[in-house]
PDB file of C-alpha atoms and ligand atoms in Angstrom:
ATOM      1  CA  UNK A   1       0.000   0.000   0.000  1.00 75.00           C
ATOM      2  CA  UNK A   2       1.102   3.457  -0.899  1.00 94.00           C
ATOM      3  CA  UNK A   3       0.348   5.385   1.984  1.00 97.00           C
ATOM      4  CA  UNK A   4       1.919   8.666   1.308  1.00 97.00           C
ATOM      5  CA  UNK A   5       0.131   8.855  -2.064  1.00 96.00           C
ATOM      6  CA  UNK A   6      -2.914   8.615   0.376  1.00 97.00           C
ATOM      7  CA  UNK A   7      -2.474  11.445   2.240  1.00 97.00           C
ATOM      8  CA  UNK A   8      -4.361  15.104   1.738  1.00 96.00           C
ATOM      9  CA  UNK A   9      -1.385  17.315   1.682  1.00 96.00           C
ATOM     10  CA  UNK A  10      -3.917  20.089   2.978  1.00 95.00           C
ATOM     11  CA  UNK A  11      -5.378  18.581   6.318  1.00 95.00           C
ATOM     12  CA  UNK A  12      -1.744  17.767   7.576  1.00 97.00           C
ATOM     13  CA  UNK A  13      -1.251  17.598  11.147  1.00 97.00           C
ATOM     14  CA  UNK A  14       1.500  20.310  12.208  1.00 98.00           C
ATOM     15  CA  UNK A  15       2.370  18.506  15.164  1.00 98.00           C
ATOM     16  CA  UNK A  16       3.113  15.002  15.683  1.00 98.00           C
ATOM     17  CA  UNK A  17       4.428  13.386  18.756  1.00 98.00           C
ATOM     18  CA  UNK A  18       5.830   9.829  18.844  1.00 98.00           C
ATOM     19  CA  UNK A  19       6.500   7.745  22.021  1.00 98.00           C
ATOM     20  CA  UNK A  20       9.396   5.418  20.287  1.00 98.00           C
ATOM     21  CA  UNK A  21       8.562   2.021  22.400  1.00 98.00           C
ATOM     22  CA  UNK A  22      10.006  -1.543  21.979  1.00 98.00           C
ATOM     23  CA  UNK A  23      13.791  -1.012  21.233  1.00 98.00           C
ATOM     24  CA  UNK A  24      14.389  -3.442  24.053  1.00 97.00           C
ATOM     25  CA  UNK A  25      12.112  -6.179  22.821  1.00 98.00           C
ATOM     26  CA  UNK A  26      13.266  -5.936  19.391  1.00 98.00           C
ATOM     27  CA  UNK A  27      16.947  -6.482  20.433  1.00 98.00           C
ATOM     28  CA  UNK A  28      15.497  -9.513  22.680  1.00 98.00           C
ATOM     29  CA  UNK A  29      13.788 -11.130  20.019  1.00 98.00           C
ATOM     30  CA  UNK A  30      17.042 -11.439  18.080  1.00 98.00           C
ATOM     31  CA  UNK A  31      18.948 -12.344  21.240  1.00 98.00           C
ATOM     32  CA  UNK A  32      21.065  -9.730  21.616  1.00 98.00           C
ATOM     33  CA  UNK A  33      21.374  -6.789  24.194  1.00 96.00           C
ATOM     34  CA  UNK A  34      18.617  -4.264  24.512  1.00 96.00           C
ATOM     35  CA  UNK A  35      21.233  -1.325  23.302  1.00 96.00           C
ATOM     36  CA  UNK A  36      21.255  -2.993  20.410  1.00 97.00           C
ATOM     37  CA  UNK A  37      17.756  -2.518  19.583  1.00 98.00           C
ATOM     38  CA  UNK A  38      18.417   1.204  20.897  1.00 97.00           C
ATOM     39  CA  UNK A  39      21.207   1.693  18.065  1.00 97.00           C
ATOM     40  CA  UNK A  40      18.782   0.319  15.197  1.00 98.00           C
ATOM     41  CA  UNK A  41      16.280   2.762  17.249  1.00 98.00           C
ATOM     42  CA  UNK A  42      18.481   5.278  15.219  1.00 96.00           C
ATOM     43  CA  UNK A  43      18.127   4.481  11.821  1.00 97.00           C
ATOM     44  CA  UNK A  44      13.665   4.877  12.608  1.00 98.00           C
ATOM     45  CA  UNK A  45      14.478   8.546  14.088  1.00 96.00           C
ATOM     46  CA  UNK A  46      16.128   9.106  10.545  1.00 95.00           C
ATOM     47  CA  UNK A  47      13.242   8.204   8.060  1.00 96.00           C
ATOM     48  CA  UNK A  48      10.889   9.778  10.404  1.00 97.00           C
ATOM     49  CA  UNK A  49      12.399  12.472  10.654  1.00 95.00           C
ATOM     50  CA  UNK A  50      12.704  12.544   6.729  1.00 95.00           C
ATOM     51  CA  UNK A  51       9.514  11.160   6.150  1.00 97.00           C
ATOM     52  CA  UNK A  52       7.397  14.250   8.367  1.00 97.00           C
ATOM     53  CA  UNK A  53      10.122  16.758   6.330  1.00 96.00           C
ATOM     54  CA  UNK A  54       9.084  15.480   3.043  1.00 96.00           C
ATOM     55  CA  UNK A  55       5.338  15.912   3.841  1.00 97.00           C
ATOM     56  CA  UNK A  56       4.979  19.188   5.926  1.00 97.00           C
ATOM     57  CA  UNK A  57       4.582  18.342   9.003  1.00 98.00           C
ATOM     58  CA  UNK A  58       5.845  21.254  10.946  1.00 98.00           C
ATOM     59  CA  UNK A  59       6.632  19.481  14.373  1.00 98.00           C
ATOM     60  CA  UNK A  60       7.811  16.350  15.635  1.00 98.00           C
ATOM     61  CA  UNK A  61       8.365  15.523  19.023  1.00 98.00           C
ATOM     62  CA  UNK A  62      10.158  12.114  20.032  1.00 98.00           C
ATOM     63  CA  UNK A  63      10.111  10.584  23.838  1.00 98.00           C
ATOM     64  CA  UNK A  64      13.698   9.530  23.823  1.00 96.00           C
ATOM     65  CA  UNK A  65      14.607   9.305  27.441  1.00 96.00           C
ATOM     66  CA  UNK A  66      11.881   9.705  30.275  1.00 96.00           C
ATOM     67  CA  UNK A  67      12.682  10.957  33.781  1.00 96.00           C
ATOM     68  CA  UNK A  68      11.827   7.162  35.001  1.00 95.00           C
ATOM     69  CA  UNK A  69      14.455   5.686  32.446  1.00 96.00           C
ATOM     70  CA  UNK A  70      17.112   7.329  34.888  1.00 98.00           C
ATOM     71  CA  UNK A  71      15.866   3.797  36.725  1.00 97.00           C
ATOM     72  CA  UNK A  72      16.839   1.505  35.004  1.00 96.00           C
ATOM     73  CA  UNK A  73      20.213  -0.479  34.816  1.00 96.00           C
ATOM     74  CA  UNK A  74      23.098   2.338  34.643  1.00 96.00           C
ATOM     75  CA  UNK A  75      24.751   0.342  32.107  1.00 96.00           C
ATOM     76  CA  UNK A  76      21.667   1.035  29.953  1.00 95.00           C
ATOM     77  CA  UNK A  77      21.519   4.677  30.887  1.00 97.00           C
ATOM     78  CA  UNK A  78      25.211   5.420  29.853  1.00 96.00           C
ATOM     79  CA  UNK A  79      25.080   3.412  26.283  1.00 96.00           C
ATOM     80  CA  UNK A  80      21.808   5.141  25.914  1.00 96.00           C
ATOM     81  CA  UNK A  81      23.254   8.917  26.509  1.00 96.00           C
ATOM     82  CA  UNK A  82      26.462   8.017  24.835  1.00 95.00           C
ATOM     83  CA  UNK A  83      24.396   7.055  21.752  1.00 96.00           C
ATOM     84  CA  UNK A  84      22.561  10.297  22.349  1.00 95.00           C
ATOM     85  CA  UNK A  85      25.457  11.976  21.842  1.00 92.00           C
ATOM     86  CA  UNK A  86      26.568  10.239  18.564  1.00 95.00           C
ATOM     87  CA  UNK A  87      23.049  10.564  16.982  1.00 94.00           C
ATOM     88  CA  UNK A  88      23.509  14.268  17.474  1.00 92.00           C
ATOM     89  CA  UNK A  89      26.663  14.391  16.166  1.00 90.00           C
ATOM     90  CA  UNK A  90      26.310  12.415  13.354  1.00 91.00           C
ATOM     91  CA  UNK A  91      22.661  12.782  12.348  1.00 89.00           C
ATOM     92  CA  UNK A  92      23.388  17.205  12.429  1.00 90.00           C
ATOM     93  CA  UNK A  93      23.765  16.582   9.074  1.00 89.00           C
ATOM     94  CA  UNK A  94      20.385  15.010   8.146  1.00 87.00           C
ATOM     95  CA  UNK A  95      18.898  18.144   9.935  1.00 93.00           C
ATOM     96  CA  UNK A  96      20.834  20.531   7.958  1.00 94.00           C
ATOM     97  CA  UNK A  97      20.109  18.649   4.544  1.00 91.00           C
ATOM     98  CA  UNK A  98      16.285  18.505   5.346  1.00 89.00           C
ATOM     99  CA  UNK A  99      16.544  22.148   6.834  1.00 95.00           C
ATOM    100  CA  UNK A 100      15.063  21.288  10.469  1.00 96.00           C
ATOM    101  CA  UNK A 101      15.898  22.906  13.805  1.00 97.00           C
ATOM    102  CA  UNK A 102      16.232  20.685  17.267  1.00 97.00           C
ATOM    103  CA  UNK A 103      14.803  21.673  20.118  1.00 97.00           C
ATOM    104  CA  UNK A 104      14.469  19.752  23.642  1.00 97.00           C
ATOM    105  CA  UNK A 105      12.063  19.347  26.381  1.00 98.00           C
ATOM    106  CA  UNK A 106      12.847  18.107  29.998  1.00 97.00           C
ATOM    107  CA  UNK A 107      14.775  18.185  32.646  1.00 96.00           C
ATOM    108  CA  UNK A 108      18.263  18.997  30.749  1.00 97.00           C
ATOM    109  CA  UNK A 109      20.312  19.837  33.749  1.00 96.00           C
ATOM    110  CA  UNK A 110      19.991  16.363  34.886  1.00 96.00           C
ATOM    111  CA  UNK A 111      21.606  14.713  31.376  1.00 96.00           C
ATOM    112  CA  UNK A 112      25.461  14.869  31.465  1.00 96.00           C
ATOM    113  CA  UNK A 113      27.781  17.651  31.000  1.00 96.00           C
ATOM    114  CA  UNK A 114      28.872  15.790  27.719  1.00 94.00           C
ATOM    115  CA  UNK A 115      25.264  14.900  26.545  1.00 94.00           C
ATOM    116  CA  UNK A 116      24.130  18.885  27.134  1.00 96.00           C
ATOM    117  CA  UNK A 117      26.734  20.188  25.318  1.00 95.00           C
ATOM    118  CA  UNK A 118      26.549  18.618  22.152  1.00 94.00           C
ATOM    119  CA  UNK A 119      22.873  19.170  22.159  1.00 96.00           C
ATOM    120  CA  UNK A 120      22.511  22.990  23.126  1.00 97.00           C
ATOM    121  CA  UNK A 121      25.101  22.722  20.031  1.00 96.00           C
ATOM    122  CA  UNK A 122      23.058  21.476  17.574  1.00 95.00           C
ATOM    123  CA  UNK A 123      20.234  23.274  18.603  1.00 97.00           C
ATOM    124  CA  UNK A 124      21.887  26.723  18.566  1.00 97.00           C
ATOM    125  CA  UNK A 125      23.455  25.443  15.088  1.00 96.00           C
ATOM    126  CA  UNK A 126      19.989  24.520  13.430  1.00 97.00           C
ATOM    127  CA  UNK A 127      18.350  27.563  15.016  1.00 97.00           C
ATOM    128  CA  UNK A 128      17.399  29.510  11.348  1.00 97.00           C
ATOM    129  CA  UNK A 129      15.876  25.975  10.346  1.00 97.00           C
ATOM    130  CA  UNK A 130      12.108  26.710   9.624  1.00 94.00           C
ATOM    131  CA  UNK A 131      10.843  23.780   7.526  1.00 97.00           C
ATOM    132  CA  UNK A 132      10.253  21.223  10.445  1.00 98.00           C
ATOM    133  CA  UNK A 133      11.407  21.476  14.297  1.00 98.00           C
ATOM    134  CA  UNK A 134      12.275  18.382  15.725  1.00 97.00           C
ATOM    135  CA  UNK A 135      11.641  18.490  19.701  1.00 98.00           C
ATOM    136  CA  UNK A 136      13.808  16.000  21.274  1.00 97.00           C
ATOM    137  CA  UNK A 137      12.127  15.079  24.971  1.00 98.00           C
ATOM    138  CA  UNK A 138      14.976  14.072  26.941  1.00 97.00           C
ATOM    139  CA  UNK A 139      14.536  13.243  30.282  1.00 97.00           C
ATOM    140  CA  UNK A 140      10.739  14.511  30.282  1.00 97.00           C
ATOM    141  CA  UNK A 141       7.843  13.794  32.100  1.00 97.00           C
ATOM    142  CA  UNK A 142       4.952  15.015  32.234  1.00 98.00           C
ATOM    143  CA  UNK A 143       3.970  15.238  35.883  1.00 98.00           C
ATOM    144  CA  UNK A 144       7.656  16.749  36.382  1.00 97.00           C
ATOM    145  CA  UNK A 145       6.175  19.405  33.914  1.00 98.00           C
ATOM    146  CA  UNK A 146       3.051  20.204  35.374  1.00 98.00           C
ATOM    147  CA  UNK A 147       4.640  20.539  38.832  1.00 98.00           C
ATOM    148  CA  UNK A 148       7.288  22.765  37.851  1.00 97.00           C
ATOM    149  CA  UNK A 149       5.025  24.458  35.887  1.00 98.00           C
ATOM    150  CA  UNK A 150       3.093  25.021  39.479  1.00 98.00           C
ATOM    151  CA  UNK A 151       5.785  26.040  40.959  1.00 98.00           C
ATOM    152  CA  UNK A 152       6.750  28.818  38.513  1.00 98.00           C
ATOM    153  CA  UNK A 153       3.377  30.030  38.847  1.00 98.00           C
ATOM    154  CA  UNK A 154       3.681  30.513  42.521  1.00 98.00           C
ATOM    155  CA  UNK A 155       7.074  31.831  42.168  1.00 98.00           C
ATOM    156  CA  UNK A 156       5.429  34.841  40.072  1.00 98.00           C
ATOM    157  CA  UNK A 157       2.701  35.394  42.522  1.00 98.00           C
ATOM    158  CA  UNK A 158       5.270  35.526  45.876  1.00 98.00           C
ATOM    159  CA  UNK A 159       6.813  37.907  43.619  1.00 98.00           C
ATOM    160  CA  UNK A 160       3.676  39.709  43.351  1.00 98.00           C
ATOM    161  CA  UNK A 161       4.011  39.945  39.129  1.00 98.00           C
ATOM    162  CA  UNK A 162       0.954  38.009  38.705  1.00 98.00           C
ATOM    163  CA  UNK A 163      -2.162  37.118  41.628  1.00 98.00           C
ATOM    164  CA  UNK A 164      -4.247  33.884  41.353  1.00 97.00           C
ATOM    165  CA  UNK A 165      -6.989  35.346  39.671  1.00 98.00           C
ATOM    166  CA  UNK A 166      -4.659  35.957  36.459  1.00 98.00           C
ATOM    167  CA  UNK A 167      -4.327  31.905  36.428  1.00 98.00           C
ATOM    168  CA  UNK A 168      -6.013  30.060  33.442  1.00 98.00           C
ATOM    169  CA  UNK A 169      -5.039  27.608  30.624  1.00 98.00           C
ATOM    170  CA  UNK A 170      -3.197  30.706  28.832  1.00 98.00           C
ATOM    171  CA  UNK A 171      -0.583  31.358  31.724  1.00 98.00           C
ATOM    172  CA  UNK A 172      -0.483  27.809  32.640  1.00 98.00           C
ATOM    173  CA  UNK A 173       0.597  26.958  28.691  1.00 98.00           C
ATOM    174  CA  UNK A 174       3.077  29.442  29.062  1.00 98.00           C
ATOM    175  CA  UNK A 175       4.708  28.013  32.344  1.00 98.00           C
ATOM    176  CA  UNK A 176       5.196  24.510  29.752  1.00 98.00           C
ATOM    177  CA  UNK A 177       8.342  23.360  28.123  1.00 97.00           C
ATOM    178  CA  UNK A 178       6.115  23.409  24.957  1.00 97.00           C
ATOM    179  CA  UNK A 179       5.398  27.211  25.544  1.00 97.00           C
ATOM    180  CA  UNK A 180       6.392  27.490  21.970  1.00 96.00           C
ATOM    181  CA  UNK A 181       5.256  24.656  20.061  1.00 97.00           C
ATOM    182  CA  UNK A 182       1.676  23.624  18.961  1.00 98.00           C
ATOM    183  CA  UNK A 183      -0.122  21.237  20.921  1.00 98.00           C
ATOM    184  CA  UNK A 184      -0.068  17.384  19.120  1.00 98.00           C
ATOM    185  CA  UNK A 185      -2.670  17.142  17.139  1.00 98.00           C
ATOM    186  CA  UNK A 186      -1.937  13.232  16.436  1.00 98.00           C
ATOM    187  CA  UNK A 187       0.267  11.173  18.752  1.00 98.00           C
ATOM    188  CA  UNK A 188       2.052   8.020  17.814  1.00 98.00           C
ATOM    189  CA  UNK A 189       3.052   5.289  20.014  1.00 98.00           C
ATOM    190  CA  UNK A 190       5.140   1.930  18.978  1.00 98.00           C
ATOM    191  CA  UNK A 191       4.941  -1.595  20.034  1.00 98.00           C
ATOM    192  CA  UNK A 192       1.600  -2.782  20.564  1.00 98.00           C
ATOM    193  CA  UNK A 193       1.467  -1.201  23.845  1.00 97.00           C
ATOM    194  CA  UNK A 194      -1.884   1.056  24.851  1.00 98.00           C
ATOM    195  CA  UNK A 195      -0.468   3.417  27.032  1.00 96.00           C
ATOM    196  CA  UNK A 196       0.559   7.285  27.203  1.00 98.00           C
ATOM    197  CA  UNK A 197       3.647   6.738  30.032  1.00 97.00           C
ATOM    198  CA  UNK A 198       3.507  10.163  31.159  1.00 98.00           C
ATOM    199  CA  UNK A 199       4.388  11.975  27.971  1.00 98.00           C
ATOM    200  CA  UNK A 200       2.600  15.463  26.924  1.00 98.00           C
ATOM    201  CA  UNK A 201      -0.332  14.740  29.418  1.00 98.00           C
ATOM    202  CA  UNK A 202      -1.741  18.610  28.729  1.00 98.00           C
ATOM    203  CA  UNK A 203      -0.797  18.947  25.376  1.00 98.00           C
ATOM    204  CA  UNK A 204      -2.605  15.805  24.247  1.00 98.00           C
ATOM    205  CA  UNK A 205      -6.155  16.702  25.793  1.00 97.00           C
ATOM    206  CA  UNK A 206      -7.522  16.316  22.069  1.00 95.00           C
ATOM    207  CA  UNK A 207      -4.719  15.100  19.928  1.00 97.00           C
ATOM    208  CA  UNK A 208      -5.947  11.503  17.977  1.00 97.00           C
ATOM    209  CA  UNK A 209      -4.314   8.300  19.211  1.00 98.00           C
ATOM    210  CA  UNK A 210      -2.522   5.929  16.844  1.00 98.00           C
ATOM    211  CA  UNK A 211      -0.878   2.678  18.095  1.00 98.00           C
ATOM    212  CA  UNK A 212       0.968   0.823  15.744  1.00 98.00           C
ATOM    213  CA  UNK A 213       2.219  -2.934  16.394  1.00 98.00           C
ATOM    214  CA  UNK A 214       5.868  -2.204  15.397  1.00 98.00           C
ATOM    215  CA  UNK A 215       8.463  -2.451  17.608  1.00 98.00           C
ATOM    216  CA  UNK A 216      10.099   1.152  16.929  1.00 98.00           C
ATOM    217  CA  UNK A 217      13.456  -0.049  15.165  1.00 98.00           C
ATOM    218  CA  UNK A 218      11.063  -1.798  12.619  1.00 98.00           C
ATOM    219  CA  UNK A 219       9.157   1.897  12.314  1.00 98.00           C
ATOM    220  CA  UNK A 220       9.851   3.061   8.711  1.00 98.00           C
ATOM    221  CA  UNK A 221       8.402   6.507   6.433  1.00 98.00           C
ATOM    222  CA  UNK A 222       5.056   4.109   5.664  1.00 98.00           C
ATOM    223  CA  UNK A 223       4.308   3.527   8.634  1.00 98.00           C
ATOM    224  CA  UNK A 224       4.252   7.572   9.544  1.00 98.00           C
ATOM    225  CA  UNK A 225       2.680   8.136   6.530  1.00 98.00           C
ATOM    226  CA  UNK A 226      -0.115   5.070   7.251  1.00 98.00           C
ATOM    227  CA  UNK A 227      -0.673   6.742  10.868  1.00 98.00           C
ATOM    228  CA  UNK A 228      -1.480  10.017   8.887  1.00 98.00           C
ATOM    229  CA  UNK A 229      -3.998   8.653   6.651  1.00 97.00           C
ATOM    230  CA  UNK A 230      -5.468   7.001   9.790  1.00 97.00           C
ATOM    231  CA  UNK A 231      -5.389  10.382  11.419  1.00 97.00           C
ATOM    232  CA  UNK A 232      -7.567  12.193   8.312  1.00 95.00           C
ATOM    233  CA  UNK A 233     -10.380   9.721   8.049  1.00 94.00           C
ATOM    234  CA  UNK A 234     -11.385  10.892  11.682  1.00 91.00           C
ATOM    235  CA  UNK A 235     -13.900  13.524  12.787  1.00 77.00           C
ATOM    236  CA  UNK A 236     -12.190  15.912  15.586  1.00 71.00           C
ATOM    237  CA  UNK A 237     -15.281  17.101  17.617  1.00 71.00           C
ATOM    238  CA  UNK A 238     -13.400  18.780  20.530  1.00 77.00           C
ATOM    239  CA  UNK A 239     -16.581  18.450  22.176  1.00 79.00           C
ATOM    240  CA  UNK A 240     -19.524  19.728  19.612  1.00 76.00           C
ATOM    241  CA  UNK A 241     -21.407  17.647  17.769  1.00 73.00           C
ATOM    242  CA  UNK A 242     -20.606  16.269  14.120  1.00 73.00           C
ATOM    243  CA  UNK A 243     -23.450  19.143  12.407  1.00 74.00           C
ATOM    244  CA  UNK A 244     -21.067  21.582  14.209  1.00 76.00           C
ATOM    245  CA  UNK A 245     -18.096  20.507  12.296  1.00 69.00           C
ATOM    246  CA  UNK A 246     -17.254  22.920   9.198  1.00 65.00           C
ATOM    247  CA  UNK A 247     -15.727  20.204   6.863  1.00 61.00           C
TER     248      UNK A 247
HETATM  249  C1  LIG B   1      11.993   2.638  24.246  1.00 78.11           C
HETATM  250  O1  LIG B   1      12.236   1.274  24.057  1.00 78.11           O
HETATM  251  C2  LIG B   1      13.078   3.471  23.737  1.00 78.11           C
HETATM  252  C3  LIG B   1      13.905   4.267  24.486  1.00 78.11           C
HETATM  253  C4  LIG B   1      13.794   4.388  25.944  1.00 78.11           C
HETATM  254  C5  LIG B   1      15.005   5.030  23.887  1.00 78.11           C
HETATM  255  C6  LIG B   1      14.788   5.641  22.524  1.00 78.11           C
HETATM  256  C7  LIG B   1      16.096   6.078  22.004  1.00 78.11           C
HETATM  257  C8  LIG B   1      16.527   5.963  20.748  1.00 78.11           C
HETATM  258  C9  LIG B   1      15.733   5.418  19.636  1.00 78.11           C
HETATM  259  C10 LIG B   1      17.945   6.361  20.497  1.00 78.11           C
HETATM  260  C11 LIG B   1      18.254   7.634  19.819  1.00 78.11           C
HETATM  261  C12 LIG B   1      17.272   8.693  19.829  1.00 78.11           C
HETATM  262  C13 LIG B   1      17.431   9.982  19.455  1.00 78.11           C
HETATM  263  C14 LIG B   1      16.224  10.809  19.341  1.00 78.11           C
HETATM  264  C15 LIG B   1      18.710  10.645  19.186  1.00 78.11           C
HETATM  265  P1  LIG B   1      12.345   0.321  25.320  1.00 78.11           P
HETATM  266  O2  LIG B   1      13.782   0.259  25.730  1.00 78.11           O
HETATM  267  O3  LIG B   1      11.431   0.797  26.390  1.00 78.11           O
HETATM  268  O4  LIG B   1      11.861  -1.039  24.729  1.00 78.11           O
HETATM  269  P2  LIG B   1      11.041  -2.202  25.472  1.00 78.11           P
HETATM  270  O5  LIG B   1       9.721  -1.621  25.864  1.00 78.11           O
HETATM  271  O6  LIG B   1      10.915  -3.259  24.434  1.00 78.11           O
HETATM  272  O7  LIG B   1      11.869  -2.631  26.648  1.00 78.11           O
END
């Protein structure tokens, strides 16, 4: 099937967020180590990012490291910054070729001083890059978010800059890592698995859901492009009724 041919080049998401799940499994399956399945993990951050570039999409956001990973075995952790910090290094010239700009979400002072530096490098090097941004959440969650988010809030109001009747969704937003991205409008997650893990938990209060069955080192351009087509055959309400709908 030729999904991209598929698609309505006018009814694009502009955001899409993937949770990239089942590097570990993959790499089980053929009996090797689960970094394994986290270096073929690489190649399926390549074609989507190329494959969202080629379309229009405007945003992509990928869950690469959550703040719970920091949990599991620090053998894992380290090969999985280390390979952070090759994939940045070598894939900065995918980003210049397609013209996209990084950006990251999360708790970056916790990632190491190597890992940080290379990144705030590429991102300050791909800065003028306005075809796609590609938002890297690195050590992310999204409770973390929402209570540091909180806790900005009440840092402006013992200030006395702002009092608690000036709180809505508007100020809130702005207290966000996203603050300058688009909510999701379609969110992606790999492996057969149902869940959200903590990822975007505002940001996705109406974005569609798509799970596909593929582990993520088996995720390829079609498979982007099939989740899109998914995405356009649905009605987005946002709570009205399908009359309401201007098609
Ligand atoms: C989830 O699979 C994947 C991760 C925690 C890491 C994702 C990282 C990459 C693909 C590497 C490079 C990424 C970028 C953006 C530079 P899992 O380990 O939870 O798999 P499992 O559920 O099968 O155990």
């Amino acid at each position: 099937m030729d999904w991209k041919e598929k698609i309505d080049k006018d009814r694009l998401p502009r955001h899409v967020a993937i949770i990239m799940d089942g590097n570990g499994r993959w790499a089980k399956q053929r009996g090797k180590f689960r970094t394994f399945g986290h270096q073929h993990g690489v190649k399926s951050v390549r074609e989507t990012a190329e494959a969202a570039a080629e379309i229009g999409i405007r945003y992509l956001t990928l869950y690469a490291f959550s703040t719970e990973n920091w949990t599991r075995p620090k053998s894992e952790v380290n090969a999985l910054m280390k390979l952070l910090v090759r994939t940045i290094n070598k894939e900065s010239k995918t980003l210049h070729e397609n013209k996209i700009s990084l950006k990251a979400i999360g708790n970056l002072d916790s990632l190491p001083d190597i890992t940080r530096r290379e990144l705030f490098e590429a991102i300050k090097e791909t800065q003028q890059y306005d075809r796609m941004t590609m938002i890297l959440a690195l050590s992310y969650s999204s409770r973390w978010e929402i209570v540091n988010a909180a806790k900005t809030i009440a840092q402006k109001i013992e200030a006395k800059e702002i009092s608690s009747a000036d709180i809505d969704q508007k100020l809130f937003e702005s207290c966000l890592t996203t603050n300058t991205i688009p909510d999701p409008e379609l969110l992606i997650r790999t492996s057969g698995e149902y869940r959200i893990s903590n990822f975007l938990l505002w940001q996705i209060a109406y974005s569609e859901l798509f799970f596909s069955t593929k582990y993520w080192p088996d995720f390829r351009k079609e498979d982007l492009y099939e989740a899109i087509v998914d995405f356009q055959k649905r009605e987005r309400r946002f709570g009205k009724i399908s009359e309401q709908i201007i098609k």
